[in-house]
mmCIF file of C-alpha atoms in Angstrom:
data_model
loop_
_atom_site.group_PDB
_atom_site.id
_atom_site.type_symbol
_atom_site.label_atom_id
_atom_site.label_comp_id
_atom_site.label_asym_id
_atom_site.label_seq_id
_atom_site.Cartn_x
_atom_site.Cartn_y
_atom_site.Cartn_z
ATOM 1 C CA MET U 1 -101.070 20.331 -179.085
ATOM 2 C CA SER U 2 -98.326 21.491 -182.074
ATOM 3 C CA VAL U 3 -97.311 25.062 -182.430
ATOM 4 C CA ALA U 4 -98.941 25.839 -185.705
ATOM 5 C CA GLU U 5 -102.578 24.220 -184.145
ATOM 6 C CA ASN U 6 -101.487 26.673 -181.282
ATOM 7 C CA ILE U 7 -100.799 29.643 -184.319
ATOM 8 C CA ASN U 8 -103.967 28.875 -185.671
ATOM 9 C CA LYS U 9 -105.715 28.712 -182.098
ATOM 10 C CA ILE U 10 -104.789 32.249 -181.465
ATOM 11 C CA LYS U 11 -105.130 33.475 -184.754
ATOM 12 C CA ALA U 12 -108.998 32.808 -184.633
ATOM 13 C CA GLN U 13 -109.148 34.745 -181.748
ATOM 14 C CA LEU U 14 -108.020 38.128 -183.102
ATOM 15 C CA PRO U 15 -109.924 40.678 -185.768
ATOM 16 C CA ALA U 16 -108.360 40.819 -188.786
ATOM 17 C CA THR U 17 -106.415 44.767 -187.128
ATOM 18 C CA VAL U 18 -104.469 42.906 -185.020
ATOM 19 C CA THR U 19 -100.738 41.596 -185.489
ATOM 20 C CA LEU U 20 -99.765 38.863 -183.544
ATOM 21 C CA VAL U 21 -95.815 38.397 -182.905
ATOM 22 C CA ALA U 22 -94.832 35.537 -181.854
ATOM 23 C CA VAL U 23 -92.480 35.693 -178.411
ATOM 24 C CA SER U 24 -89.975 32.935 -180.270
ATOM 25 C CA LYS U 25 -87.338 33.821 -177.406
ATOM 26 C CA THR U 26 -84.763 30.308 -176.183
ATOM 27 C CA LYS U 27 -86.832 28.563 -178.581
ATOM 28 C CA PRO U 28 -84.850 26.810 -181.385
ATOM 29 C CA VAL U 29 -84.751 27.841 -184.863
ATOM 30 C CA ASN U 30 -87.071 24.313 -185.586
ATOM 31 C CA ASP U 31 -90.198 25.729 -183.576
ATOM 32 C CA LEU U 32 -89.522 28.794 -185.005
ATOM 33 C CA MET U 33 -89.931 27.197 -188.931
ATOM 34 C CA GLN U 34 -92.989 24.985 -187.254
ATOM 35 C CA ALA U 35 -94.714 28.541 -186.797
ATOM 36 C CA TYR U 36 -93.512 30.336 -190.803
ATOM 37 C CA ASN U 37 -94.937 27.037 -191.499
ATOM 38 C CA ALA U 38 -98.159 27.538 -190.147
ATOM 39 C CA GLY U 39 -98.084 31.388 -191.425
ATOM 40 C CA GLN U 40 -96.559 33.383 -189.028
ATOM 41 C CA ARG U 41 -94.006 35.719 -189.592
ATOM 42 C CA VAL U 42 -93.697 38.106 -187.625
ATOM 43 C CA PHE U 43 -91.405 36.862 -184.561
ATOM 44 C CA GLY U 44 -90.063 38.420 -180.786
ATOM 45 C CA GLU U 45 -86.458 38.253 -179.393
ATOM 46 C CA ASN U 46 -85.072 39.679 -176.564
ATOM 47 C CA LYS U 47 -81.530 39.353 -177.111
ATOM 48 C CA ILE U 48 -80.191 40.744 -180.060
ATOM 49 C CA GLN U 49 -77.377 38.217 -180.489
ATOM 50 C CA GLU U 50 -80.281 35.375 -180.150
ATOM 51 C CA MET U 51 -82.400 37.303 -182.797
ATOM 52 C CA THR U 52 -79.468 37.992 -184.997
ATOM 53 C CA ASP U 53 -78.395 34.420 -185.421
ATOM 54 C CA LYS U 54 -81.901 33.227 -185.827
ATOM 55 C CA TRP U 55 -82.042 35.554 -188.339
ATOM 56 C CA SER U 56 -79.315 34.751 -190.215
ATOM 57 C CA GLN U 57 -80.954 30.785 -190.856
ATOM 58 C CA MET U 58 -84.031 31.907 -191.441
ATOM 59 C CA PRO U 59 -86.569 33.034 -194.222
ATOM 60 C CA LYS U 60 -85.809 36.728 -195.208
ATOM 61 C CA ASP U 61 -89.411 37.367 -195.311
ATOM 62 C CA ILE U 62 -89.945 37.700 -191.527
ATOM 63 C CA GLN U 63 -90.517 40.633 -189.635
ATOM 64 C CA TRP U 64 -88.365 40.666 -186.784
ATOM 65 C CA HIS U 65 -89.104 42.554 -183.630
ATOM 66 C CA MET U 66 -86.789 43.498 -180.559
ATOM 67 C CA ILE U 67 -89.117 42.816 -177.564
ATOM 68 C CA GLY U 68 -86.371 42.835 -174.386
ATOM 69 C CA HIS U 69 -84.994 46.391 -173.249
ATOM 70 C CA VAL U 70 -82.202 47.480 -176.247
ATOM 71 C CA GLN U 71 -78.941 49.188 -174.694
ATOM 72 C CA THR U 72 -77.310 51.919 -176.726
ATOM 73 C CA ASN U 73 -74.518 50.620 -177.377
ATOM 74 C CA LYS U 74 -75.819 47.083 -178.997
ATOM 75 C CA VAL U 75 -78.741 49.049 -181.203
ATOM 76 C CA LYS U 76 -75.754 48.696 -184.346
ATOM 77 C CA LEU U 77 -76.283 44.884 -184.633
ATOM 78 C CA MET U 78 -79.425 44.873 -185.211
ATOM 79 C CA ALA U 79 -79.929 47.558 -187.436
ATOM 80 C CA GLU U 80 -79.560 46.350 -190.967
ATOM 81 C CA TYR U 81 -83.024 43.633 -190.480
ATOM 82 C CA VAL U 82 -84.790 44.589 -187.043
ATOM 83 C CA ASN U 83 -88.390 45.239 -187.918
ATOM 84 C CA LEU U 84 -89.549 47.176 -185.303
ATOM 85 C CA ILE U 85 -88.124 47.676 -181.948
ATOM 86 C CA HIS U 86 -90.275 47.263 -178.871
ATOM 87 C CA GLY U 87 -89.347 49.042 -175.974
ATOM 88 C CA VAL U 88 -87.609 52.809 -176.624
ATOM 89 C CA ASP U 89 -87.372 54.609 -173.710
ATOM 90 C CA SER U 90 -85.059 57.638 -174.498
ATOM 91 C CA LEU U 91 -83.877 60.498 -176.795
ATOM 92 C CA LYS U 92 -80.973 59.165 -176.790
ATOM 93 C CA LEU U 93 -81.469 55.468 -177.807
ATOM 94 C CA LEU U 94 -83.541 56.772 -180.207
ATOM 95 C CA ALA U 95 -80.883 59.114 -182.135
ATOM 96 C CA GLU U 96 -78.962 55.551 -181.931
ATOM 97 C CA ILE U 97 -81.629 53.563 -183.478
ATOM 98 C CA ASN U 98 -81.684 56.381 -186.344
ATOM 99 C CA LYS U 99 -77.983 57.244 -186.833
ATOM 100 C CA GLN U 100 -77.282 53.266 -187.172
ATOM 101 C CA ALA U 101 -80.272 52.812 -189.827
ATOM 102 C CA LYS U 102 -78.911 55.400 -191.965
ATOM 103 C CA LYS U 103 -75.870 53.290 -192.466
ATOM 104 C CA TYR U 104 -78.084 51.270 -194.146
ATOM 105 C CA ASN U 105 -79.809 53.556 -195.645
ATOM 106 C CA ARG U 106 -83.475 51.920 -194.435
ATOM 107 C CA SER U 107 -86.148 53.297 -191.274
ATOM 108 C CA VAL U 108 -86.310 51.352 -188.725
ATOM 109 C CA ASN U 109 -89.451 51.225 -186.572
ATOM 110 C CA CYS U 110 -90.167 52.302 -182.689
ATOM 111 C CA LEU U 111 -92.954 51.713 -180.776
ATOM 112 C CA LEU U 112 -92.179 54.329 -177.657
ATOM 113 C CA GLN U 113 -92.464 52.419 -174.346
ATOM 114 C CA LEU U 114 -94.851 54.238 -171.611
ATOM 115 C CA HIS U 115 -95.043 52.661 -167.814
ATOM 116 C CA ILE U 116 -98.223 52.134 -167.447
ATOM 117 C CA ALA U 117 -97.609 49.462 -164.828
ATOM 118 C CA ALA U 118 -97.671 49.912 -160.525
ATOM 119 C CA GLU U 119 -94.414 47.819 -160.719
ATOM 120 C CA GLU U 120 -91.394 49.875 -160.593
ATOM 121 C CA THR U 121 -89.176 47.339 -162.208
ATOM 122 C CA LYS U 122 -90.573 47.733 -165.555
ATOM 123 C CA PHE U 123 -89.163 50.226 -167.986
ATOM 124 C CA GLY U 124 -91.270 53.293 -169.699
ATOM 125 C CA LEU U 125 -91.670 56.879 -169.903
ATOM 126 C CA ASP U 126 -94.017 58.686 -168.769
ATOM 127 C CA GLU U 127 -97.016 60.718 -170.621
ATOM 128 C CA VAL U 128 -95.352 64.144 -170.020
ATOM 129 C CA GLU U 129 -91.349 62.384 -171.837
ATOM 130 C CA LEU U 130 -93.764 61.209 -173.930
ATOM 131 C CA TYR U 131 -94.628 64.605 -175.415
ATOM 132 C CA GLN U 132 -91.054 66.162 -174.621
ATOM 133 C CA ILE U 133 -89.645 63.194 -177.137
ATOM 134 C CA LEU U 134 -92.988 63.752 -179.766
ATOM 135 C CA ASN U 135 -92.309 67.481 -180.094
ATOM 136 C CA SER U 136 -88.431 67.502 -179.894
ATOM 137 C CA ASP U 137 -86.584 69.548 -182.925
ATOM 138 C CA GLU U 138 -83.537 67.013 -182.141
ATOM 139 C CA PHE U 139 -86.581 64.079 -183.392
ATOM 140 C CA LYS U 140 -88.448 65.674 -185.388
ATOM 141 C CA GLN U 141 -84.999 65.913 -187.970
ATOM 142 C CA MET U 142 -84.529 62.002 -187.289
ATOM 143 C CA GLN U 143 -84.905 61.005 -190.849
ATOM 144 C CA ASN U 144 -83.607 56.911 -190.885
ATOM 145 C CA ILE U 145 -86.630 55.622 -187.404
ATOM 146 C CA ASN U 146 -90.493 55.624 -187.851
ATOM 147 C CA ILE U 147 -92.716 56.179 -184.663
ATOM 148 C CA SER U 148 -95.444 53.039 -185.317
ATOM 149 C CA GLY U 149 -96.713 53.436 -181.560
ATOM 150 C CA LEU U 150 -96.973 53.170 -178.327
ATOM 151 C CA MET U 151 -95.954 50.123 -176.134
ATOM 152 C CA GLY U 152 -96.892 49.270 -172.113
ATOM 153 C CA MET U 153 -97.432 46.078 -169.811
ATOM 154 C CA ALA U 154 -99.803 46.252 -167.529
ATOM 155 C CA THR U 155 -99.032 45.329 -163.377
ATOM 156 C CA PHE U 156 -98.600 41.155 -163.150
ATOM 157 C CA THR U 157 -101.912 40.759 -161.201
ATOM 158 C CA SER U 158 -104.883 38.798 -161.404
ATOM 159 C CA ASP U 159 -107.054 41.900 -160.288
ATOM 160 C CA GLN U 160 -108.797 42.202 -164.051
ATOM 161 C CA LYS U 161 -109.923 45.242 -163.875
ATOM 162 C CA GLN U 162 -106.265 47.244 -162.828
ATOM 163 C CA ILE U 163 -105.278 45.517 -165.957
ATOM 164 C CA ALA U 164 -107.521 46.861 -167.946
ATOM 165 C CA LYS U 165 -107.648 50.163 -166.446
ATOM 166 C CA GLU U 166 -103.855 50.126 -167.115
ATOM 167 C CA PHE U 167 -104.424 49.441 -170.983
ATOM 168 C CA SER U 168 -107.344 51.752 -170.915
ATOM 169 C CA ASN U 169 -104.764 54.451 -170.119
ATOM 170 C CA LEU U 170 -102.487 53.633 -172.431
ATOM 171 C CA LYS U 171 -104.765 53.520 -175.480
ATOM 172 C CA ALA U 172 -106.657 57.212 -173.828
ATOM 173 C CA ILE U 173 -102.514 58.419 -174.251
ATOM 174 C CA PHE U 174 -102.329 56.348 -177.599
ATOM 175 C CA ASP U 175 -105.331 58.482 -179.399
ATOM 176 C CA LYS U 176 -104.560 62.335 -177.710
ATOM 177 C CA ILE U 177 -101.030 61.633 -179.492
ATOM 178 C CA GLN U 178 -102.708 61.362 -183.063
ATOM 179 C CA PRO U 179 -102.797 65.029 -183.539
ATOM 180 C CA LEU U 180 -98.561 64.057 -184.119
ATOM 181 C CA LYS U 181 -98.651 61.956 -187.043
ATOM 182 C CA SER U 182 -96.048 62.885 -189.165
ATOM 183 C CA GLN U 183 -93.028 61.669 -191.699
ATOM 184 C CA ASN U 184 -90.925 59.789 -189.134
ATOM 185 C CA SER U 185 -94.274 58.933 -187.058
ATOM 186 C CA THR U 186 -97.277 57.043 -188.621
ATOM 187 C CA LEU U 187 -98.419 56.270 -184.984
ATOM 188 C CA ASP U 188 -100.732 53.411 -185.544
ATOM 189 C CA THR U 189 -99.740 50.695 -183.533
ATOM 190 C CA LEU U 190 -100.716 50.238 -180.043
ATOM 191 C CA SER U 191 -98.497 47.281 -178.237
ATOM 192 C CA MET U 192 -100.476 45.512 -175.367
ATOM 193 C CA GLY U 193 -101.254 42.422 -174.043
ATOM 194 C CA MET U 194 -99.159 38.580 -173.295
ATOM 195 C CA SER U 195 -100.493 35.232 -173.639
ATOM 196 C CA GLY U 196 -102.039 35.845 -170.228
ATOM 197 C CA ASP U 197 -103.885 39.419 -171.102
ATOM 198 C CA TYR U 198 -104.293 39.697 -174.971
ATOM 199 C CA LEU U 199 -107.654 39.418 -175.338
ATOM 200 C CA LEU U 200 -108.487 41.829 -172.253
ATOM 201 C CA ALA U 201 -105.800 44.155 -174.034
ATOM 202 C CA ILE U 202 -107.400 43.741 -177.616
ATOM 203 C CA ALA U 203 -110.968 45.276 -176.049
ATOM 204 C CA CYS U 204 -109.241 47.429 -174.891
ATOM 205 C CA GLY U 205 -107.585 49.195 -177.836
ATOM 206 C CA SER U 206 -104.590 46.928 -179.055
ATOM 207 C CA THR U 207 -103.549 46.308 -182.269
ATOM 208 C CA MET U 208 -100.790 44.100 -182.060
ATOM 209 C CA ILE U 209 -99.855 41.591 -178.530
ATOM 210 C CA ARG U 210 -96.802 39.568 -177.740
ATOM 211 C CA VAL U 211 -97.568 35.490 -177.497
ATOM 212 C CA GLY U 212 -95.146 33.091 -176.398
ATOM 213 C CA SER U 213 -95.753 30.524 -174.127
ATOM 214 C CA SER U 214 -99.191 29.625 -175.208
ATOM 215 C CA ILE U 215 -97.397 28.990 -178.944
ATOM 216 C CA PHE U 216 -94.024 27.578 -178.063
ATOM 217 C CA GLY U 217 -94.824 26.240 -174.683
ATOM 218 C CA SER U 218 -93.432 27.249 -171.466
ATOM 219 C CA ARG U 219 -90.116 27.923 -171.557
#
Protein backbone atom coordinates (compact mmCIF):
# COMPACT_ATOMS: atom_id res chain seq x y z
CA MET A 1 0.00 0.00 0.00
CA SER A 2 1.09 3.56 -0.64
CA VAL A 3 1.91 6.10 2.06
CA ALA A 4 -1.37 7.91 1.30
CA GLU A 5 -3.38 4.68 1.61
CA ASN A 6 -1.69 3.86 4.90
CA ILE A 7 -2.47 7.33 6.29
CA ASN A 8 -6.12 7.11 5.26
CA LYS A 9 -6.46 3.61 6.71
CA ILE A 10 -5.09 4.70 10.10
CA LYS A 11 -7.08 7.94 10.19
CA ALA A 12 -10.27 5.97 9.53
CA GLN A 13 -9.66 4.17 12.85
CA LEU A 14 -9.08 7.31 14.89
CA PRO A 15 -11.65 9.25 16.91
CA ALA A 16 -11.74 12.97 16.10
CA THR A 17 -10.08 13.66 19.46
CA VAL A 18 -6.85 11.84 18.53
CA THR A 19 -3.92 13.48 16.70
CA LEU A 20 -1.77 11.32 14.42
CA VAL A 21 1.95 12.11 14.50
CA ALA A 22 3.60 10.61 11.41
CA VAL A 23 7.02 9.44 12.59
CA SER A 24 9.16 10.33 9.60
CA LYS A 25 12.70 9.90 11.00
CA THR A 26 15.22 8.59 8.43
CA LYS A 27 12.62 8.93 5.65
CA PRO A 28 13.31 11.14 2.59
CA VAL A 29 11.36 14.36 1.97
CA ASN A 30 9.65 12.67 -0.98
CA ASP A 31 8.00 10.16 1.40
CA LEU A 32 6.93 12.96 3.74
CA MET A 33 5.43 14.89 0.83
CA GLN A 34 3.31 11.85 -0.08
CA ALA A 35 1.92 11.95 3.45
CA TYR A 36 1.53 15.74 3.26
CA ASN A 37 -0.42 15.46 0.01
CA ALA A 38 -2.70 12.93 1.72
CA GLY A 39 -3.53 15.61 4.31
CA GLN A 40 -0.98 14.82 7.03
CA ARG A 41 0.36 17.95 8.76
CA VAL A 42 2.04 16.62 11.91
CA PHE A 43 5.44 14.94 11.61
CA GLY A 44 7.73 13.51 14.28
CA GLU A 45 11.52 13.39 14.07
CA ASN A 46 14.12 12.21 16.58
CA LYS A 47 17.21 14.05 15.30
CA ILE A 48 17.20 17.85 15.40
CA GLN A 49 19.50 18.33 12.40
CA GLU A 50 17.41 16.06 10.20
CA MET A 51 14.21 17.77 11.35
CA THR A 52 15.68 21.21 10.62
CA ASP A 53 16.75 20.12 7.13
CA LYS A 54 13.23 18.88 6.38
CA TRP A 55 11.62 21.97 7.91
CA SER A 56 13.65 24.18 5.57
CA GLN A 57 12.55 22.20 2.49
CA MET A 58 8.88 21.58 3.23
CA PRO A 59 5.63 23.60 3.43
CA LYS A 60 5.39 25.90 6.41
CA ASP A 61 1.97 24.74 7.63
CA ILE A 62 3.54 21.54 8.97
CA GLN A 63 3.78 21.01 12.73
CA TRP A 64 7.16 19.53 13.63
CA HIS A 65 7.37 17.36 16.74
CA MET A 66 10.66 16.37 18.37
CA ILE A 67 10.07 12.85 19.64
CA GLY A 68 13.66 11.87 20.51
CA HIS A 69 15.52 12.49 23.74
CA VAL A 70 16.60 16.15 23.74
CA GLN A 71 20.00 17.35 24.89
CA THR A 72 19.92 20.78 26.50
CA ASN A 73 22.65 22.17 24.23
CA LYS A 74 20.65 21.30 21.09
CA VAL A 75 17.43 23.14 21.97
CA LYS A 76 18.60 26.36 20.28
CA LEU A 77 18.74 24.58 16.91
CA MET A 78 14.97 24.03 16.80
CA ALA A 79 13.54 26.78 19.02
CA GLU A 80 12.56 28.87 16.00
CA TYR A 81 10.05 26.39 14.59
CA VAL A 82 9.42 23.26 16.68
CA ASN A 83 5.74 22.88 17.59
CA LEU A 84 5.90 20.22 20.31
CA ILE A 85 8.77 18.57 22.21
CA HIS A 86 7.65 15.14 23.43
CA GLY A 87 10.36 13.98 25.80
CA VAL A 88 10.87 16.69 28.42
CA ASP A 89 12.01 15.11 31.67
CA SER A 90 13.74 17.81 33.71
CA LEU A 91 13.26 21.37 34.93
CA LYS A 92 16.70 22.18 33.49
CA LEU A 93 15.56 21.21 29.99
CA LEU A 94 12.31 23.20 30.39
CA ALA A 95 14.30 26.26 31.44
CA GLU A 96 16.49 26.00 28.33
CA ILE A 97 13.47 25.60 26.02
CA ASN A 98 11.89 28.65 27.66
CA LYS A 99 15.12 30.65 27.25
CA GLN A 100 15.58 29.77 23.57
CA ALA A 101 11.89 30.23 22.66
CA LYS A 102 12.02 33.72 24.18
CA LYS A 103 14.63 34.73 21.58
CA TYR A 104 12.04 34.10 18.87
CA ASN A 105 9.22 35.66 20.89
CA ARG A 106 7.21 32.46 20.81
CA SER A 107 5.95 29.76 23.12
CA VAL A 108 7.01 26.14 22.60
CA ASN A 109 4.67 23.32 23.55
CA CYS A 110 6.15 20.52 25.66
CA LEU A 111 5.05 17.13 26.93
CA LEU A 112 6.46 15.94 30.23
CA GLN A 113 7.63 12.35 29.84
CA LEU A 114 6.69 9.93 32.57
CA HIS A 115 8.48 6.65 33.11
CA ILE A 116 5.68 4.06 32.96
CA ALA A 117 7.52 1.01 31.55
CA ALA A 118 9.03 -1.88 33.47
CA GLU A 119 12.29 -1.38 31.56
CA GLU A 120 15.03 0.74 33.06
CA THR A 121 16.12 2.04 29.66
CA LYS A 122 13.25 4.46 29.07
CA PHE A 123 13.68 8.09 30.11
CA GLY A 124 11.11 9.90 32.18
CA LEU A 125 9.93 11.41 35.44
CA ASP A 126 8.15 9.65 38.26
CA GLU A 127 4.94 11.09 39.70
CA VAL A 128 6.72 12.88 42.57
CA GLU A 129 9.11 14.62 40.15
CA LEU A 130 6.18 15.60 37.93
CA TYR A 131 4.48 17.41 40.81
CA GLN A 132 7.76 19.02 41.85
CA ILE A 133 8.09 20.59 38.39
CA LEU A 134 4.46 21.71 38.04
CA ASN A 135 4.45 23.25 41.53
CA SER A 136 7.88 24.89 41.35
CA ASP A 137 8.18 28.68 41.37
CA GLU A 138 10.76 28.52 38.58
CA PHE A 139 8.32 26.71 36.30
CA LYS A 140 5.43 29.06 37.12
CA GLN A 141 7.49 32.03 35.93
CA MET A 142 8.28 30.54 32.51
CA GLN A 143 6.35 32.47 29.86
CA ASN A 144 7.72 30.91 26.67
CA ILE A 145 6.69 27.31 27.16
CA ASN A 146 3.39 25.51 27.49
CA ILE A 147 3.04 22.11 29.10
CA SER A 148 0.55 20.57 26.68
CA GLY A 149 0.35 17.37 28.68
CA LEU A 150 2.07 14.07 29.32
CA MET A 151 3.81 11.40 27.27
CA GLY A 152 4.74 7.84 28.14
CA MET A 153 6.05 4.73 26.41
CA ALA A 154 4.84 1.30 27.46
CA THR A 155 7.08 -1.71 28.01
CA PHE A 156 8.13 -3.46 24.80
CA THR A 157 6.21 -6.68 25.38
CA SER A 158 3.50 -8.81 23.79
CA ASP A 159 1.59 -8.83 27.10
CA GLN A 160 -1.43 -6.66 26.26
CA LYS A 161 -2.61 -6.60 29.88
CA GLN A 162 0.66 -5.12 31.06
CA ILE A 163 0.63 -2.48 28.31
CA ALA A 164 -2.99 -1.57 29.11
CA LYS A 165 -2.13 -1.28 32.80
CA GLU A 166 0.77 1.07 32.07
CA PHE A 167 -1.35 3.22 29.76
CA SER A 168 -4.19 3.31 32.31
CA ASN A 169 -1.77 4.35 35.06
CA LEU A 170 -0.57 7.26 32.92
CA LYS A 171 -4.15 8.30 32.14
CA ALA A 172 -4.93 8.29 35.88
CA ILE A 173 -1.99 10.63 36.55
CA PHE A 174 -3.05 12.84 33.62
CA ASP A 175 -6.56 13.13 35.10
CA LYS A 176 -5.14 13.86 38.56
CA ILE A 177 -3.03 16.83 37.43
CA GLN A 178 -5.89 18.60 35.62
CA PRO A 179 -6.45 21.05 38.54
CA LEU A 180 -2.89 22.32 37.93
CA LYS A 181 -3.81 23.90 34.58
CA SER A 182 -2.42 27.44 34.35
CA GLN A 183 -1.33 30.09 31.85
CA ASN A 184 1.67 27.95 30.84
CA SER A 185 0.17 24.48 31.19
CA THR A 186 -2.95 23.63 29.17
CA LEU A 187 -2.62 19.90 30.03
CA ASP A 188 -4.89 18.81 27.19
CA THR A 189 -2.71 16.21 25.45
CA LEU A 190 -1.95 12.63 26.46
CA SER A 191 0.56 11.08 24.07
CA MET A 192 0.83 7.31 24.26
CA GLY A 193 0.73 4.58 21.67
CA MET A 194 2.84 3.72 18.64
CA SER A 195 2.45 1.49 15.56
CA GLY A 196 2.11 -1.71 17.59
CA ASP A 197 -0.21 -0.54 20.36
CA TYR A 198 -2.02 2.65 19.32
CA LEU A 199 -5.53 1.16 19.31
CA LEU A 200 -5.01 -0.07 22.87
CA ALA A 201 -3.60 3.33 23.83
CA ILE A 202 -6.66 5.11 22.41
CA ALA A 203 -8.94 2.75 24.33
CA CYS A 204 -7.01 3.77 27.47
CA GLY A 205 -7.49 7.51 26.79
CA SER A 206 -4.65 8.60 24.50
CA THR A 207 -5.20 11.81 22.49
CA MET A 208 -1.98 11.59 20.44
CA ILE A 209 -0.32 8.59 18.78
CA ARG A 210 3.07 8.26 17.10
CA VAL A 211 3.04 5.99 14.06
CA GLY A 212 5.97 5.39 11.72
CA SER A 213 6.33 1.91 10.23
CA SER A 214 2.58 1.50 9.61
CA ILE A 215 2.72 4.64 7.42
CA PHE A 216 6.14 4.65 5.79
CA GLY A 217 7.07 0.95 5.98
CA SER A 218 9.77 -0.51 8.19
CA ARG A 219 13.01 1.44 8.49
